[in-house]
CSV table of C-alpha atoms in Angstrom, one decimal:
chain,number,residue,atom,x,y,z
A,1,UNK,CA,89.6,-128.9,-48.5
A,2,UNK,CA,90.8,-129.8,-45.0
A,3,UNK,CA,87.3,-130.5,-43.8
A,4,UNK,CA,86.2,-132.8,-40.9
A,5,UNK,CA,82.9,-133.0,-41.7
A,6,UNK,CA,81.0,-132.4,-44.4
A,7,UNK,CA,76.9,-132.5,-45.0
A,8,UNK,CA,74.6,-131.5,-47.9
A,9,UNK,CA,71.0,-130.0,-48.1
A,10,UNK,CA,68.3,-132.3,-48.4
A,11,UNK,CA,64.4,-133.1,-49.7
A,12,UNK,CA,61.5,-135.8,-48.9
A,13,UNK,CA,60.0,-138.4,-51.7
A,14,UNK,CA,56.4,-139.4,-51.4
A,15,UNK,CA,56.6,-143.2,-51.6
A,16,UNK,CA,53.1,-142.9,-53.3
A,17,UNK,CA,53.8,-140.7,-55.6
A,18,UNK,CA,56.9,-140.4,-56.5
A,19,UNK,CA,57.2,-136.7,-56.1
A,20,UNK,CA,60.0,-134.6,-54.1
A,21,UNK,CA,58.9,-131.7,-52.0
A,22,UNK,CA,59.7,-130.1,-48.8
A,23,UNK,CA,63.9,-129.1,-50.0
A,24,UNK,CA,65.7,-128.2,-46.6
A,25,UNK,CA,68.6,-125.7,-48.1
A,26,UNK,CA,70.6,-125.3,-44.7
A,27,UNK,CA,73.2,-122.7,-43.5
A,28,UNK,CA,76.4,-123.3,-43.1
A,29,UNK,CA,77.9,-124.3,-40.0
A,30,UNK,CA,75.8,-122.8,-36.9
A,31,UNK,CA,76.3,-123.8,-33.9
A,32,UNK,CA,73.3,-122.2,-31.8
A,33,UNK,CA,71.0,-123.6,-34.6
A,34,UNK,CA,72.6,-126.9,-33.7
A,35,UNK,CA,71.6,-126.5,-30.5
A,36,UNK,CA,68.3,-126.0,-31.3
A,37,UNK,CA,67.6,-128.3,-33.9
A,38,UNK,CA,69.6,-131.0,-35.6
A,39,UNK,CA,69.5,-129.1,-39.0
A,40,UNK,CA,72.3,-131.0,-40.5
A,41,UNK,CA,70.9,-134.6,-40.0
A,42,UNK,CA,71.7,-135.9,-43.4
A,43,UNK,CA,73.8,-136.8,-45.5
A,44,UNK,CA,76.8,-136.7,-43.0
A,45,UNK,CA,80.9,-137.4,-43.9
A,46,UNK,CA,83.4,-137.5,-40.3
A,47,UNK,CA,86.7,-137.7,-40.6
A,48,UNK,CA,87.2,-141.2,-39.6
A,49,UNK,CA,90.5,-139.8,-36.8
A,50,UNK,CA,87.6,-137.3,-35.5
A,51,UNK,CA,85.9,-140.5,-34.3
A,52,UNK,CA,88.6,-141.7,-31.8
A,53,UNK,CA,87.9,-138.7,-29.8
A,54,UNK,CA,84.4,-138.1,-30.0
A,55,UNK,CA,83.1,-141.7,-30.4
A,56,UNK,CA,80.8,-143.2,-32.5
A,57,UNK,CA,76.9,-142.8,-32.0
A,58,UNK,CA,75.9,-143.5,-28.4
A,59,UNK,CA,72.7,-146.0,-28.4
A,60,UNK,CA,71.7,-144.6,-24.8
A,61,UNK,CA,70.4,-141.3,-27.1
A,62,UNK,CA,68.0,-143.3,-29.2
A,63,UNK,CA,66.7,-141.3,-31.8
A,64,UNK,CA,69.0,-139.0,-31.7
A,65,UNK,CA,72.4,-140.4,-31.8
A,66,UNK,CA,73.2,-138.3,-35.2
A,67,UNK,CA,72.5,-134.9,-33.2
A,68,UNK,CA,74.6,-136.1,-30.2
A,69,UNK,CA,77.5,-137.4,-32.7
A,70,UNK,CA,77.1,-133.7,-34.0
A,71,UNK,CA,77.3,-132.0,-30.8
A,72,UNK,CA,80.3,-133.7,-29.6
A,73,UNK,CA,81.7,-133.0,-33.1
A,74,UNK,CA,81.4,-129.2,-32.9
A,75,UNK,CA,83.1,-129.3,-29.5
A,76,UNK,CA,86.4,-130.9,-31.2
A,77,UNK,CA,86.3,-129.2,-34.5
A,78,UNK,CA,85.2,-125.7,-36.7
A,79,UNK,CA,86.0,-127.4,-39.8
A,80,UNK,CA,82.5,-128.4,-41.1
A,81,UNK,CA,81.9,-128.2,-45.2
A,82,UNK,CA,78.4,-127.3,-46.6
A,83,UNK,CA,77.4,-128.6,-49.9
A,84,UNK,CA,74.6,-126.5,-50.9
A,85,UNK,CA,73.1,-128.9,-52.9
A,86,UNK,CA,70.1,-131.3,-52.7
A,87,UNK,CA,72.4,-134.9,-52.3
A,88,UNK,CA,69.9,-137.2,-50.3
A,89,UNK,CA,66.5,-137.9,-50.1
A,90,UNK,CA,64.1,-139.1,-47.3
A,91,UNK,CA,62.0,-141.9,-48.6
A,92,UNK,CA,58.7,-140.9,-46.5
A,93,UNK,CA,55.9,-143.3,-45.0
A,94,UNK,CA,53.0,-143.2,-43.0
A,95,UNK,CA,55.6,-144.3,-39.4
A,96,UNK,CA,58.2,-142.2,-40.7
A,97,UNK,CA,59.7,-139.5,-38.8
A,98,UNK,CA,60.2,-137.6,-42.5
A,99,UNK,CA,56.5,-137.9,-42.7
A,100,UNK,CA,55.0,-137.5,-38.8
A,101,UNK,CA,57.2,-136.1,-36.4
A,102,UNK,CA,55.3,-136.9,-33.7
A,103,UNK,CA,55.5,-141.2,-34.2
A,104,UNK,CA,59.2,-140.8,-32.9
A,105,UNK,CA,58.7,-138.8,-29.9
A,106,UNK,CA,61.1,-140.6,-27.6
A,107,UNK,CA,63.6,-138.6,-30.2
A,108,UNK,CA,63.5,-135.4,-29.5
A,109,UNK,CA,63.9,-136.5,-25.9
A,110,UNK,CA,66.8,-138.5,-26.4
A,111,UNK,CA,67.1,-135.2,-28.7
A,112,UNK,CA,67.3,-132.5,-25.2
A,113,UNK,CA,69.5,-135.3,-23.3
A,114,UNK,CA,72.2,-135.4,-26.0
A,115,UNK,CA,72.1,-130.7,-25.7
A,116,UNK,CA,71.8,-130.8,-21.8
A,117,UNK,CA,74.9,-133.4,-21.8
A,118,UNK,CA,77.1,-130.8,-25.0
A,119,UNK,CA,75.9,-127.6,-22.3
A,120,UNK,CA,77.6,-129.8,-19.4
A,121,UNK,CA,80.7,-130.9,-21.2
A,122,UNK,CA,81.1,-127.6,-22.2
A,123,UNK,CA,80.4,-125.7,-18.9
A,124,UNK,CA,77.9,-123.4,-20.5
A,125,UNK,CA,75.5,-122.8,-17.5
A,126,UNK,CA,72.1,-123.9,-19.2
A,127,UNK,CA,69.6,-126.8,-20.0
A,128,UNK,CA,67.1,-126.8,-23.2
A,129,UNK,CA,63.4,-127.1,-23.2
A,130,UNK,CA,61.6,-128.9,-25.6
A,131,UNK,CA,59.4,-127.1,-27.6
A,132,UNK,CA,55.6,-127.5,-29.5
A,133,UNK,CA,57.1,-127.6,-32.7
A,134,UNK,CA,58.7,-131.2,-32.4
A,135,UNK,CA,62.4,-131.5,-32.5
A,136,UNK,CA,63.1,-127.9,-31.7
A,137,UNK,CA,64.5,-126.5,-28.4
A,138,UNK,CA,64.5,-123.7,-26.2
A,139,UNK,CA,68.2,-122.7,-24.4
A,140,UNK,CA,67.6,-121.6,-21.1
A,141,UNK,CA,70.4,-119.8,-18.9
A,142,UNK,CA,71.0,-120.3,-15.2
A,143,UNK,CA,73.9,-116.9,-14.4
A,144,UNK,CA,75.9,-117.4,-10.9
A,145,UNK,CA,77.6,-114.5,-11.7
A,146,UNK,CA,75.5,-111.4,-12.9
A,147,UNK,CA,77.7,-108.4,-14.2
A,148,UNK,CA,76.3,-105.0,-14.4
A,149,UNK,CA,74.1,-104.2,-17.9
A,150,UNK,CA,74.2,-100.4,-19.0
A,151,UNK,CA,71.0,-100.1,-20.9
A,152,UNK,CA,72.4,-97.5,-23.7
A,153,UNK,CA,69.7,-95.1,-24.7
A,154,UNK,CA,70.0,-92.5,-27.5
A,155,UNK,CA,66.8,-89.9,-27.1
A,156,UNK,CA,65.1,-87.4,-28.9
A,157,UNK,CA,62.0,-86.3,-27.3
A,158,UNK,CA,58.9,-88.8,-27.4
A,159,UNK,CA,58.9,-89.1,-23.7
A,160,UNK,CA,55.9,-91.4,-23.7
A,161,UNK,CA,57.9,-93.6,-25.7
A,162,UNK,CA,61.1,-92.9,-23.4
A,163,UNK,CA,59.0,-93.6,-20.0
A,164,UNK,CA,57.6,-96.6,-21.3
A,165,UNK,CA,60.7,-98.0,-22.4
A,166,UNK,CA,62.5,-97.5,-19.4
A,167,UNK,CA,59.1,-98.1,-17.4
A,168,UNK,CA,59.0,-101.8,-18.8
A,169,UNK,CA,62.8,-102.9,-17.9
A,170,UNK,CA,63.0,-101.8,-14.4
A,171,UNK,CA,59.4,-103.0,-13.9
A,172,UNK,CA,59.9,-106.4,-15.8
A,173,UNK,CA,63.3,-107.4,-16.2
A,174,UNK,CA,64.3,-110.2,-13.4
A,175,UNK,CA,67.9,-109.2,-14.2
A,176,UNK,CA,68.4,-106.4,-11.6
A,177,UNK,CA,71.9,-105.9,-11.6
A,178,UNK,CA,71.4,-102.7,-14.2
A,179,UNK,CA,72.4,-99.0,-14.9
A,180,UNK,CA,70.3,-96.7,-17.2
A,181,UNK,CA,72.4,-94.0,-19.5
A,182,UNK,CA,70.1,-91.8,-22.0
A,183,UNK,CA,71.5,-89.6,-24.3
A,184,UNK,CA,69.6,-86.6,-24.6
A,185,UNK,CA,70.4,-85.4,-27.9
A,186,UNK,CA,68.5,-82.1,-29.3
A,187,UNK,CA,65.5,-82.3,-27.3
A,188,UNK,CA,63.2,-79.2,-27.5
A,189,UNK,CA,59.5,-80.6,-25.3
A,190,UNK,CA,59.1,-79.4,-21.9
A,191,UNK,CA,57.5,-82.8,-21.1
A,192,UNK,CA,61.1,-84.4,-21.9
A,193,UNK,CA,63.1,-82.1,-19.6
A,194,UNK,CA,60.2,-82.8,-16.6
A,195,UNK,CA,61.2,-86.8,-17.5
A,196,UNK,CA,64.2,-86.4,-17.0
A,197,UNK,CA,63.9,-84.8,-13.5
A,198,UNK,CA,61.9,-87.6,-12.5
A,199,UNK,CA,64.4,-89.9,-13.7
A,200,UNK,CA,67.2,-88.7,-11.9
A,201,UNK,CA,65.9,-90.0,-8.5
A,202,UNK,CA,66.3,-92.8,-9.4
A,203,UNK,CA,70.2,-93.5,-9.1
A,204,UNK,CA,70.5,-96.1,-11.5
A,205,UNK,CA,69.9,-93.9,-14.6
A,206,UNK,CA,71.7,-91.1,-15.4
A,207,UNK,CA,71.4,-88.5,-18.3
A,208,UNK,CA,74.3,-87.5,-20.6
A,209,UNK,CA,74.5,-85.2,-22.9
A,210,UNK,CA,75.3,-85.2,-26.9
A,211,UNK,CA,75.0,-81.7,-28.1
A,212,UNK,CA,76.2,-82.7,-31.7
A,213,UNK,CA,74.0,-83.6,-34.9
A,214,UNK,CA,72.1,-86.6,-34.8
A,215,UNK,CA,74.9,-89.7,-35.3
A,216,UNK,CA,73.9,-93.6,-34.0
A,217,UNK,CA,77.5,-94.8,-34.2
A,218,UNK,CA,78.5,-91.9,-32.4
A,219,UNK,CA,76.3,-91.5,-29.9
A,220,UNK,CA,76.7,-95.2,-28.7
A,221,UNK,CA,80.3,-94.8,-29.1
A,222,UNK,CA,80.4,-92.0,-26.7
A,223,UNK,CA,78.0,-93.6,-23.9
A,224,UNK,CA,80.0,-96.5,-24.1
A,225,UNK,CA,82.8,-94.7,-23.1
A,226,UNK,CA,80.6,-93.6,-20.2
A,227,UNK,CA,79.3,-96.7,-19.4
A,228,UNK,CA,80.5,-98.6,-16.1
A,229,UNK,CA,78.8,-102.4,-16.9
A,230,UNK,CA,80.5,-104.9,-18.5
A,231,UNK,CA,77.7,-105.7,-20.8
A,232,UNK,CA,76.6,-102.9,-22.9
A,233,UNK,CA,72.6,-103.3,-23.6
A,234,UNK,CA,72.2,-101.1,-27.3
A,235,UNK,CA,68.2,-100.2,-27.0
A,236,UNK,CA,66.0,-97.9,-29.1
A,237,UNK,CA,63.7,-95.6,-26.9
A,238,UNK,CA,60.8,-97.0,-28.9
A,239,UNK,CA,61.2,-100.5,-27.4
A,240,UNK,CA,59.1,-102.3,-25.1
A,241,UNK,CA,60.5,-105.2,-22.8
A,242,UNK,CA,58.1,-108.6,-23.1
A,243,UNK,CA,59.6,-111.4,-21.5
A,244,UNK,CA,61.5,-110.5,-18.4
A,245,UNK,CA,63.8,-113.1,-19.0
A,246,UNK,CA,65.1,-111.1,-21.8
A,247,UNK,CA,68.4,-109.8,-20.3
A,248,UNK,CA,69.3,-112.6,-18.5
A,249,UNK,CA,68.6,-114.7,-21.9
A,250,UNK,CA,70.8,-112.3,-24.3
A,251,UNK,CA,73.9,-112.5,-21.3
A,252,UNK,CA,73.8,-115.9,-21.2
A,253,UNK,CA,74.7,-115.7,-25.0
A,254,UNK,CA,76.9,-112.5,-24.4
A,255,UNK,CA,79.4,-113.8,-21.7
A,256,UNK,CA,80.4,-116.6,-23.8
A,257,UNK,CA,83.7,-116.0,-25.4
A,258,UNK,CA,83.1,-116.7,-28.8
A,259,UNK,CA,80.4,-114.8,-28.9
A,260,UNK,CA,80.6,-111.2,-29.6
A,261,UNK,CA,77.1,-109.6,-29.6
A,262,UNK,CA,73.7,-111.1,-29.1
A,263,UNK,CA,70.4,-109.5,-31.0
A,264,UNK,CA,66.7,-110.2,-29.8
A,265,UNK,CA,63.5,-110.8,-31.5
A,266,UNK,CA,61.6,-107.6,-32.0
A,267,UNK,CA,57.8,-107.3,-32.8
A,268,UNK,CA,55.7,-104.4,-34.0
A,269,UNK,CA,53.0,-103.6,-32.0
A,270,UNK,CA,50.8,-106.5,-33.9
A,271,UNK,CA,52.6,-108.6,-32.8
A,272,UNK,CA,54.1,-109.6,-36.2
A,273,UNK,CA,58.1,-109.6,-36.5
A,274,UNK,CA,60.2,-106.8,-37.1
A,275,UNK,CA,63.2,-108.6,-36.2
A,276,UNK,CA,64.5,-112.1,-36.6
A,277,UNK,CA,68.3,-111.7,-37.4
A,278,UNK,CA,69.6,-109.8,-40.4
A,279,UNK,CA,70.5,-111.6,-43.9
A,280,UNK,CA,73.1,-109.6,-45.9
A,281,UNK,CA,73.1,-109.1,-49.5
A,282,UNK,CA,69.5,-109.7,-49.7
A,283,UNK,CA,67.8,-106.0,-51.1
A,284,UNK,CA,71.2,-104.9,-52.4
A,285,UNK,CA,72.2,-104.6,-48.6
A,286,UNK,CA,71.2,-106.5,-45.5
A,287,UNK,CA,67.5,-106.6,-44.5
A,288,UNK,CA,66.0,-108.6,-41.7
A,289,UNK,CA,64.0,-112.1,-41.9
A,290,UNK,CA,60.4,-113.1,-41.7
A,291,UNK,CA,59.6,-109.4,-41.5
A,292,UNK,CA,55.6,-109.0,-41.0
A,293,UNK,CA,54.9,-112.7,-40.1
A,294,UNK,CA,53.2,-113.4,-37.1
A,295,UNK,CA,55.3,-114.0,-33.8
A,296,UNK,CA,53.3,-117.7,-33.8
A,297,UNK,CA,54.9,-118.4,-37.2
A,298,UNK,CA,57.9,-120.9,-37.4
A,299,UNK,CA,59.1,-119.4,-40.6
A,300,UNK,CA,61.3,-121.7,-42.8
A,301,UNK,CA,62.4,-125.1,-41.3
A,302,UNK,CA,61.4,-122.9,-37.9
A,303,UNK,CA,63.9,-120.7,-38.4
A,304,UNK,CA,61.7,-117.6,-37.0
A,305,UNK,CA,61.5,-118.9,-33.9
A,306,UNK,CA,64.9,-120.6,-32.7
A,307,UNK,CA,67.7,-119.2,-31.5
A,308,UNK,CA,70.7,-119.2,-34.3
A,309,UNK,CA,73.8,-117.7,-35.2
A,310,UNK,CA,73.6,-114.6,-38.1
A,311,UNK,CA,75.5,-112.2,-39.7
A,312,UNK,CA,74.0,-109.4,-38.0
A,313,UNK,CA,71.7,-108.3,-35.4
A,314,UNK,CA,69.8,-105.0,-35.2
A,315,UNK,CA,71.5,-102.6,-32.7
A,316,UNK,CA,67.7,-101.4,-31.9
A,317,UNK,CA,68.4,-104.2,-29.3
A,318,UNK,CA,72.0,-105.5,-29.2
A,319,UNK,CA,73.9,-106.8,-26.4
A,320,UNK,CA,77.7,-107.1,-26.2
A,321,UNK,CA,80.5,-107.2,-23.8
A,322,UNK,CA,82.3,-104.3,-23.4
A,323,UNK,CA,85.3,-105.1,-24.2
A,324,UNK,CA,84.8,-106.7,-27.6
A,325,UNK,CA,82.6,-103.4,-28.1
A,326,UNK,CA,86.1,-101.3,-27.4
A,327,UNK,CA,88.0,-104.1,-29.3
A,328,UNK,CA,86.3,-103.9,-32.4
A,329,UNK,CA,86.9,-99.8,-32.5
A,330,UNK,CA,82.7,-99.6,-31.7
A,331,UNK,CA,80.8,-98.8,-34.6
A,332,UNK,CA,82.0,-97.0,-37.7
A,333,UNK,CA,81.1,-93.4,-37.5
A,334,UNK,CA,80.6,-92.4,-41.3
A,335,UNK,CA,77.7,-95.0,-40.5
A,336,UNK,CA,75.5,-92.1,-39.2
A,337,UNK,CA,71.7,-94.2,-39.1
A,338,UNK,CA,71.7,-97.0,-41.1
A,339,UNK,CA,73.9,-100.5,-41.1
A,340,UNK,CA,76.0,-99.2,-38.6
A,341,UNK,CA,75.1,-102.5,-36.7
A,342,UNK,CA,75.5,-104.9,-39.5
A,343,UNK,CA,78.8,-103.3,-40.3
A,344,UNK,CA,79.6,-103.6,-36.3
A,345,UNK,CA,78.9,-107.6,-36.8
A,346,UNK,CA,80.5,-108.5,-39.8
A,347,UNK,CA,83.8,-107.2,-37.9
A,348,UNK,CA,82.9,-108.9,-35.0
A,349,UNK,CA,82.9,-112.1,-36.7
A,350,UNK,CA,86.5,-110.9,-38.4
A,351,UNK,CA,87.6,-110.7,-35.2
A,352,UNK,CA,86.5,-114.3,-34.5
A,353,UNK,CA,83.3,-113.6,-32.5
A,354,UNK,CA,79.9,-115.4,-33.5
A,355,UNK,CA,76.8,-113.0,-33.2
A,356,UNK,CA,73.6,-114.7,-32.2
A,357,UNK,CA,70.0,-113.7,-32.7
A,358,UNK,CA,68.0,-114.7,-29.6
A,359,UNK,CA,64.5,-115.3,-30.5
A,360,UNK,CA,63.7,-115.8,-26.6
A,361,UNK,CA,64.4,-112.2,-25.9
A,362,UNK,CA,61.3,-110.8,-27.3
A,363,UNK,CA,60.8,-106.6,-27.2
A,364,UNK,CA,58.1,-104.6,-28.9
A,365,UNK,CA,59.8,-102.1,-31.2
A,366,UNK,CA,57.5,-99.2,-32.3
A,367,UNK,CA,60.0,-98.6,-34.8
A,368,UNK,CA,61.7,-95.4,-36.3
A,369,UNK,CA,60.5,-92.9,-33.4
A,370,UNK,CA,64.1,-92.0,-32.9
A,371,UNK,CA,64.6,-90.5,-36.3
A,372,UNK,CA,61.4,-91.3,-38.5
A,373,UNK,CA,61.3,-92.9,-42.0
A,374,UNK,CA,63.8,-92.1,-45.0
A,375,UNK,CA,61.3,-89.6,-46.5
A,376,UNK,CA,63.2,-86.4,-47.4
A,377,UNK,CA,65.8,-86.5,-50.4
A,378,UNK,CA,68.3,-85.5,-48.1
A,379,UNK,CA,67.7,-88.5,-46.4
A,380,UNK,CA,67.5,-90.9,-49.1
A,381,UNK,CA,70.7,-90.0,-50.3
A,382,UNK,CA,71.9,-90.7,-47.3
A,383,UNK,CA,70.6,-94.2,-46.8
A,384,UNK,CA,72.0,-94.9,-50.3
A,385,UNK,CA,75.3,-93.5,-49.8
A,386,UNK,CA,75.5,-96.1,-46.6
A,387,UNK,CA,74.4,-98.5,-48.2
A,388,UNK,CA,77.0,-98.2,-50.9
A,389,UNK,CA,79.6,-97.9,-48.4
A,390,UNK,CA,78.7,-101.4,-46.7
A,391,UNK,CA,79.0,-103.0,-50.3
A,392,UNK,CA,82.3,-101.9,-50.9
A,393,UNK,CA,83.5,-103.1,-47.4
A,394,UNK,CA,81.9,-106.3,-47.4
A,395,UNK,CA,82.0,-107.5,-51.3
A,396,UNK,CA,82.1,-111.0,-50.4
A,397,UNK,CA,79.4,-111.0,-47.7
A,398,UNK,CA,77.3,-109.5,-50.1
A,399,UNK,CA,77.2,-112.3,-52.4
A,400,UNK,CA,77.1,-115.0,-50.2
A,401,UNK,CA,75.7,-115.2,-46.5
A,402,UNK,CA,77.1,-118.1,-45.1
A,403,UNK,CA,73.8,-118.0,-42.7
A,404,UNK,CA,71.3,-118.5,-45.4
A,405,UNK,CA,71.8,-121.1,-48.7
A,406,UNK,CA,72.2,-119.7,-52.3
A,407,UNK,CA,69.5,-121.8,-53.5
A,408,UNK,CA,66.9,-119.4,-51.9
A,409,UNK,CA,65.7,-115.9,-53.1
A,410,UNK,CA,68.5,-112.8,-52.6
A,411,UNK,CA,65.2,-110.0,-53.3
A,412,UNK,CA,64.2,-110.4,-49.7
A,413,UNK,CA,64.4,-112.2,-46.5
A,414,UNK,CA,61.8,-115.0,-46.3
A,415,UNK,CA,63.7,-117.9,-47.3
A,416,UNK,CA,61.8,-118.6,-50.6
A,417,UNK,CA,63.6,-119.5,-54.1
C-alpha cells in the first residue's frame, strides 16, 4: 500500500503461566504520542531505502534505539501503516522490561536523549522531562518569540464565574503578552454591567458586543474578526487557569505549522477529568475520554495523562493561529452549541493540520454555566439535530477514529473492549 513502515498492536505472555494479558491496541500514527512514549515499539517493518537516510539503531541510545529509529523515521516520512491486530507477543520475566519497568531505567533515559536530539534536529524549541510513570515524557517549550494571545470570551452573566476566570489568567499565566475580548451577549444582572466597568481599566480587555441569539460558532467567529493576536485563545467563562504554564504550553504546540489547533486538559472542580481529547463516533457522535477519572489516573497505556494528537479538542479551551482559524472558514454556524469544535477539527486536519490535546495545560472547567444542560425539548432537539448533521458530514470519521483502535469499545470513551 505504499507504506514505509508498518507496526501492529501487541500483548504480554506470562512465562509461568502461559496466559496473555495486558493487549496494547494503539492509534494510528501520532506523532506527539510518539514523543511522549514509544507506543509503537513492536512489531516494526522499515522500508529498507528509509534506512540509508535515517540510519540504523544508534547503540549510543541504549535502550531505546527502537524509539530513536522511530523518531528519525517520522522526520523523513508520514507513510506509517497500522495493523490493528494483536501480531507479537512479549514473553515476560521477572528482569524484563515487559514485566518491571523500572529494571531498565537507563532506558527511558536513553529514552529523553533520543526526543531532546528529534526536538533539535527539528528546530522545535523544547526538551522533554521524564516522568513518574516510567517511559513517559513531559514536552516542555522554551518561546523566543511570544505573539500576542486574545483570550476569546463569550458571556452571559455569571460574573463570579467571569471574574474568576479572567482573575486567574492575568494573575497566573507567565505568558504576558495577552489581550482580553468578552462578548457580552444578553446579559440582564446589574453585577455584570458593574464588571464590566471594572474591567475596562484595564486596557488589555475590552468588551464587545453580540446583540443576536445565543450562537457559539458565531460568536467566536465574530470576535475573531475583532481580535488583534495571532493566536486566538477559545475559553469558556466557567474556566479556571491551573498551571501557569498553560499558554505558553498550548503555543508551543500552536506555532508549529502542522499543527492547527491545540486543546487542554480540563478538570471539574473534583479534580476528576472533564477533558482529555475528544474520540469521534463513540456515543453516536464524538464524546471526550477518561471522563470522571481522577486527574492522578494514567488512563489506558497512560493515555490520560500524555500529550497526543486527536481528532478533536473542546473549544471550552482551544488554541489556534489565526490564520488557519480564517483559513478553515472558522466554525460552521448551523453548529449553534454543540460539535461546533469537533466539526472545526476534523476540517483542520482536511486541510492538513494535526490537532493536539495538551494534557500539561490543565484548567478547571465548571462546565455548562454559559448555556446550562440540554434539559428543555427545545433543546434536545437541537442537540440531536447537530448531532445528526456531524454524521452526515463526517461518515467515515464516524466509523473509524484513526486516534483510537477498533478493537476497543465505540459506547463510550474509556478505551475498554
Amino acid at each position: 500500500n505504499g507504506s514505509d513502515v508498518v507496526y501492529c498492536d501487541e500483548d504480554k505472555l506470562d512465562d509461568q503461566t502461559g496466559i496473555c494479558f495486558e493487549p496494547h491496541f494503539k492509534p494510528d500514527y501520532n506523532p506527539d504520542l510518539l514523543c511522549c512514549n514509544n507506543y509503537i515499539c513492536h512489531m516494526l517493518f522499515v522500508r529498507s531505502s528509509l534506512l540509508s537516510k535515517t540510519g540504523c539503531l544508534n547503540p549510543e541510545l541504549s535502550g531505546a534505539q527502537d524509539h530513536d529509529l522511530l523518531l528519525r523515521l517520522s522526520e523523513v516520512t508520514e507513510k506509517f501503516f497500522h495493523i490493528p491486530k494483536i501480531l507479537y507477543t512479549w514473553r515476560c520475566h521477572r528482569d524484563s522490561t515487559a514485566q518491571n519497568p523500572e529494571s531498565k531505567a537507563y532506558a527511558y533515559l536513553a529514552g529523553k536523549n533520543a526526543i531532546d536530539e528529534h526536538y533539535m534536529r527539528c528546530r522545535i524549541p523544547a526538551t522533554c522531562e521524564p516522568m513518574p510513570l516510567p517511559g513517559w515524557y513531559r514536552t516542555e517549550f522554551s518561546l523566543k518569540d511570544k505573539p500576542l494571545v486574545s483570550v476569546l470570551i463569550p458571556n452571559r452573566d455569571h460574573a463570579d464565574d467571569l471574574k474568576r476566570c479572567i482573575g486567574s489568567v492575568l494573575e497566573k499565566s507567565v505568558y504576558r503578552n495577552l489581550e482580553i475580548l468578552i462578548i457580552e451577549n444578553g446579559s440582564t444582572e446589574p453585577e455584570t454591567f458593574a464588571l464590566y466597568d471594572s474591567l475596562r481599566a484595564d486596557e488589555r480587555i475590552r468588551i464587545l458586543n453580540w446583540d443576536k441569539p445565543f450562537n457559539y460558532s458565531a460568536i467566536n467567529n465574530f470576535a475573531a474578526g475583532e481580535a488583534s493576536g495571532e493566536l486566538l485563545l477559545l475559553l469558556n467563562n466557567d474556566t479556571e487557569m491551573i498551571s501557569p504554564d498553560a499558554i505558553e504550553s498550548m503555543a508551543g504546540y500552536c506555532l508549529r505549522r502542522d499543527v492547527g489547533a491545540v486543546g487542554a486538559r480540563l478538570l471539574y472542580g473534583d479534580d476528576t477529568i472533564q477533558h482529555a481529547g475528544v474520540l469521534v463516533g463513540v456515543s453516536e457522535g464524538a464524546d471526550h475520554v477518561f471522563l470522571h477519572y481522577h486527574r492522578d489516573n494514567p488512563g489506558y497505556m497512560g493515555r490520560a495523562i500524555v500529550s497526543q494528537d486527536m481528532s478533536a479538542v473542546t473549544a471550552a479551551c482551544m488554541m489556534v493561529r489565526k490564520s488557519v482559524y480564517l483559513e478553515a472558514g472558522g466554525m460552521d454556524e448551523q453548529f449553534r452549541v454543540a460539535y461546533n469544535d469537533v466539526d472545526f477539527c476534523l476540517k483542520l486536519q482536511e486541510n492538513g493540520y494535526r490537532v493536539v490535546y495538551d494534557a500539561f495545560a490543565e484548567w478547571y472547567h465548571y462546565e455548562s454555566k454559559t448555556r446550562g444542560y440540554e434539559e428543555s425539548d427545545e433543546q434536545k432537539a437541537r442537540f440531536e439535530k447537530e448531532k445528526q448533521l456531524l454524521r452526515e458530514r463526517w461518515p467515515a470519521r464516524m466509523l473509524q477514529d484513526p486516534y483510537y483502535n477498533r478493537n476497543l469499545s465505540l459506547r463510550h470513551g474509556y478505551y475498554e473492549r
